[in-house]
Structure formats: C-alpha cells, structure tokens
Amino acid sequence: MSYIEFKGVKKIYHVGEVDIEALAGVDFSIDKGEFVIVAGASGAGKSTILNILGGMDTCSTGEIIVDGARVDQMNEKQLTDYRRYDIGFVFQFYNLVQNLTALENVELATQICKNPLDVNLTVEQVGLQDRKNNFPSQLSGGEQQRVAIARALAKNPKLLLCDEPTGALDYNTGKQVLKLLQDTCRTQGMTVVIITHNLALCPMGDKVIKVKNGKISSITVNENPVNVE
Ligand code: ADP
Ligand code: ADP
C-alpha cells in the first residue's frame, strides 16, 4: 500500500436540481516524501482533489488512504483532528492574520498542535529570521508566502498541501517559493502536493498528475525532476 491512495474517488456536488460531477472516478498513489504536481485547467477538479485529500471536503464514493488511515471513513471529529495535526495548508493568497507579526502567525498555528516544531527555527528555515517581527503588510508577497509555509510546517504535519502557492507571485519570487517547497521535501522528507494550472511547474515534480474534466488524464514519474535553482 502506498503512503497516499485515491481509489475510484467520485465527487458530485448537488446544486439545486443539478448534479455536478467534479470528480468522475480518480485513482492515484503518492509515496512518502514525494514532490507532486497536480496540474490542469480551471474547473478540472484540482481543488476538489486537494480539499478531499486534506479532509476539508468529503468524497461521494471511493477510498482515500493516508498513512494507513481511511480518510473517507472518518467522522467529523476525526476529520477535524486530521486537518489539525496531519495536514499543513498553503494557499494562493497566504491567509495570514494581519494584526499578528510573522512570528506570531506561526506561533498561533502551533498552539493547537500535538508536536509542534520550534517556531523560531522554522521561521529561520524559511529565511525570515530578519523579518519575523514584521506584520504581513510590511512584507512582500514572497515573504508572506514564506510565513504561510513556516506556519504550515511548524505544525509538523505529515503532508503539505499547496493550492496555487505561486499564483499571486511574479516569476522570480514564485521560483524562490517553489525552491523552498522542493528543498523542504528533499531535506525533511516532507510529502508535498502542489496544485497548479501552470504547466511550467510540471518538470519539477517527482510525480505529475494531470487532471481533465474530473478525470486523471496522465500520471508521469520524472526520473530526473528539475531542481529549482
Ligand atoms: P479546479 O481546482 O481544477 O479549478 P474545482 O475542483 O474547483 O476545479 O472544480 C471542479 C468542478 O466542480 C467545476 O465544474 C466546479 O464548478 C465544480 N465545483 C467545485 N466546487 C463546487 C461547489 N462547492 N459546488 C458546486 N460545484 C462545484
Ligand atoms: P517582491 O518583488 O518580492 O514582491 P517588494 O518589491 O514588494 O518585493 O519588496 C522588496 C523588499 O521591501 C522586501 O524585502 C520587503 O520585505 C520590503 N518591503 C516591502 N514593503 C514594505 C513595507 N511596507 N515595510 C517594510 N518593508 C517592506
């Protein structure tokens, strides 16, 4: 059994009288420590996959296994714990608390954790030691995303899930953020899943899962993934 498995996962949203099939039977597996890019056009089903993997949404049918646990069979309480302890989330628009400093944003996230990492060390690790007492409004976009990554990592999660993490950044800043995510995967053995509509990110993934119309259109394992420089 792989570290993560999606087996025959379907998701149907009921909107009034209409059923929208967001996922039409999705199968893939991810190994521990893999750097995974999930790519596809807008509306393909990427966010639905990420939300189901992260316990923020549930599937209609199918199996989701993460580190031996059946996520699809969890009750509300178990899903809350799963999101809280096992998953780190990084969003396109950072979602930082504006009236807390960088360091305080990271601290806040660790307060409800079982095994948080040292907050100062985590802030250092993302290269923000000189910026830790700044508020989000005093940081560039790339720096705010580093805070968001530190906040996710400080929880010491099993899995880091990133929703268009470079979508709001210019090319060079985005590249630096990607490098941080790839380095985190390499040096800490962190399993990282990134969803993006930007096909330029595909060569960097250990595994690339392409999604189209709620289905997997291809799964590629890169023997020599490009290292972000
Ligand atoms: P992507 O992330 O690739 O842009 P999504 O997973 O957001 O795609 O959406 C997949 C499909 O499911 C789209 O047709 C979208 O309109 C639909 N969808 C997503 N979320 C909802 C929702 N909460 N209610 C109804 N339809 C939804
Ligand atoms: P980027 O190209 O990464 O978005 P910016 O041009 O926004 O970078 O910012 C460049 C530098 O100036 C960054 O190190 C950032 O921390 C700093 N900076 C930007 N806005 C402020 C601010 N309001 N107060 C203090 N420092 C700032």
PDB file of C-alpha atoms and ligand atoms in Angstrom, residues 11-15 18-23 38-51 57 163-164 195-197 211-214, ligand 1:
ATOM      1  CA  LYS A  11     -17.390  13.758  -6.067  1.00  0.00           C
ATOM      2  CA  ILE A  12     -20.824  15.017  -7.019  1.00  0.00           C
ATOM      3  CA  TYR A  13     -21.960  18.472  -5.931  1.00  0.00           C
ATOM      4  CA  HIS A  14     -25.715  18.886  -5.717  1.00  0.00           C
ATOM      5  CA  VAL A  15     -26.699  22.415  -6.677  1.00  0.00           C
ATOM      6  CA  VAL A  18     -28.499  19.901 -10.789  1.00  0.00           C
ATOM      7  CA  ASP A  19     -25.742  17.364 -10.092  1.00  0.00           C
ATOM      8  CA  ILE A  20     -22.229  18.481 -10.944  1.00  0.00           C
ATOM      9  CA  GLU A  21     -19.721  15.668 -11.237  1.00  0.00           C
ATOM     10  CA  ALA A  22     -16.470  17.313 -10.118  1.00  0.00           C
ATOM     11  CA  LEU A  23     -14.557  14.007  -9.904  1.00  0.00           C
ATOM     12  CA  VAL A  38      -1.320  18.176  -9.756  1.00  0.00           C
ATOM     13  CA  ALA A  39      -1.901  20.176 -12.934  1.00  0.00           C
ATOM     14  CA  GLY A  40      -4.932  21.019 -15.024  1.00  0.00           C
ATOM     15  CA  ALA A  41      -7.104  23.784 -16.408  1.00  0.00           C
ATOM     16  CA  SER A  42      -9.536  25.774 -14.314  1.00  0.00           C
ATOM     17  CA  GLY A  43     -12.554  23.639 -13.392  1.00  0.00           C
ATOM     18  CA  ALA A  44     -10.701  20.345 -13.976  1.00  0.00           C
ATOM     19  CA  GLY A  45     -11.139  19.198 -10.363  1.00  0.00           C
ATOM     20  CA  LYS A  46      -7.770  20.030  -8.771  1.00  0.00           C
ATOM     21  CA  SER A  47      -9.137  21.897  -5.764  1.00  0.00           C
ATOM     22  CA  THR A  48     -11.690  19.176  -5.187  1.00  0.00           C
ATOM     23  CA  ILE A  49      -8.870  16.612  -5.043  1.00  0.00           C
ATOM     24  CA  LEU A  50      -6.833  18.769  -2.645  1.00  0.00           C
ATOM     25  CA  ASN A  51      -9.812  19.521  -0.414  1.00  0.00           C
ATOM     26  CA  ASP A  57     -14.404  18.124   1.906  1.00  0.00           C
ATOM     27  CA  ASP A 163      -3.167  25.472  -3.581  1.00  0.00           C
ATOM     28  CA  GLU A 164      -1.577  27.596  -6.364  1.00  0.00           C
ATOM     29  CA  ILE A 195      -1.985  22.092  -7.404  1.00  0.00           C
ATOM     30  CA  THR A 196      -1.495  24.493 -10.285  1.00  0.00           C
ATOM     31  CA  HIS A 197      -2.865  25.483 -13.684  1.00  0.00           C
ATOM     32  CA  VAL A 211      -6.448  16.297 -14.335  1.00  0.00           C
ATOM     33  CA  LYS A 212      -9.031  16.984 -17.030  1.00  0.00           C
ATOM     34  CA  ASN A 213     -12.830  17.117 -16.704  1.00  0.00           C
ATOM     35  CA  GLY A 214     -12.813  15.346 -13.346  1.00  0.00           C
TER      36      GLY A 214
HETATM   37  P1  ADP B   1     -10.082  23.381 -10.323  1.00  0.00           P
HETATM   38  O1  ADP B   1      -9.499  23.464  -8.935  1.00  0.00           O
HETATM   39  O2  ADP B   1      -9.318  22.458 -11.205  1.00  0.00           O
HETATM   40  O3  ADP B   1     -10.296  24.723 -10.936  1.00  0.00           O
HETATM   41  P2  ADP B   1     -12.502  22.538  -8.955  1.00  0.00           P
HETATM   42  O4  ADP B   1     -12.122  21.320  -8.209  1.00  0.00           O
HETATM   43  O5  ADP B   1     -12.579  23.818  -8.198  1.00  0.00           O
HETATM   44  O6  ADP B   1     -11.539  22.706 -10.210  1.00  0.00           O
HETATM   45  O7  ADP B   1     -13.911  22.315  -9.651  1.00  0.00           O
HETATM   46  C1  ADP B   1     -14.259  21.143 -10.384  1.00  0.00           C
HETATM   47  C2  ADP B   1     -15.711  21.244 -10.830  1.00  0.00           C
HETATM   48  O8  ADP B   1     -16.566  21.199  -9.687  1.00  0.00           O
HETATM   49  C3  ADP B   1     -16.045  22.543 -11.555  1.00  0.00           C
HETATM   50  O9  ADP B   1     -17.003  22.261 -12.538  1.00  0.00           O
HETATM   51  C4  ADP B   1     -16.642  23.401 -10.452  1.00  0.00           C
HETATM   52  O10 ADP B   1     -17.514  24.346 -10.993  1.00  0.00           O
HETATM   53  C5  ADP B   1     -17.359  22.372  -9.605  1.00  0.00           C
HETATM   54  N1  ADP B   1     -17.429  22.770  -8.189  1.00  0.00           N
HETATM   55  C6  ADP B   1     -16.398  22.979  -7.346  1.00  0.00           C
HETATM   56  N2  ADP B   1     -16.816  23.289  -6.118  1.00  0.00           N
HETATM   57  C7  ADP B   1     -18.166  23.300  -6.173  1.00  0.00           C
HETATM   58  C8  ADP B   1     -19.205  23.550  -5.223  1.00  0.00           C
HETATM   59  N3  ADP B   1     -18.934  23.850  -3.942  1.00  0.00           N
HETATM   60  N4  ADP B   1     -20.487  23.459  -5.653  1.00  0.00           N
HETATM   61  C9  ADP B   1     -20.762  23.142  -6.923  1.00  0.00           C
HETATM   62  N5  ADP B   1     -19.852  22.890  -7.861  1.00  0.00           N
HETATM   63  C10 ADP B   1     -18.568  22.970  -7.502  1.00  0.00           C
END
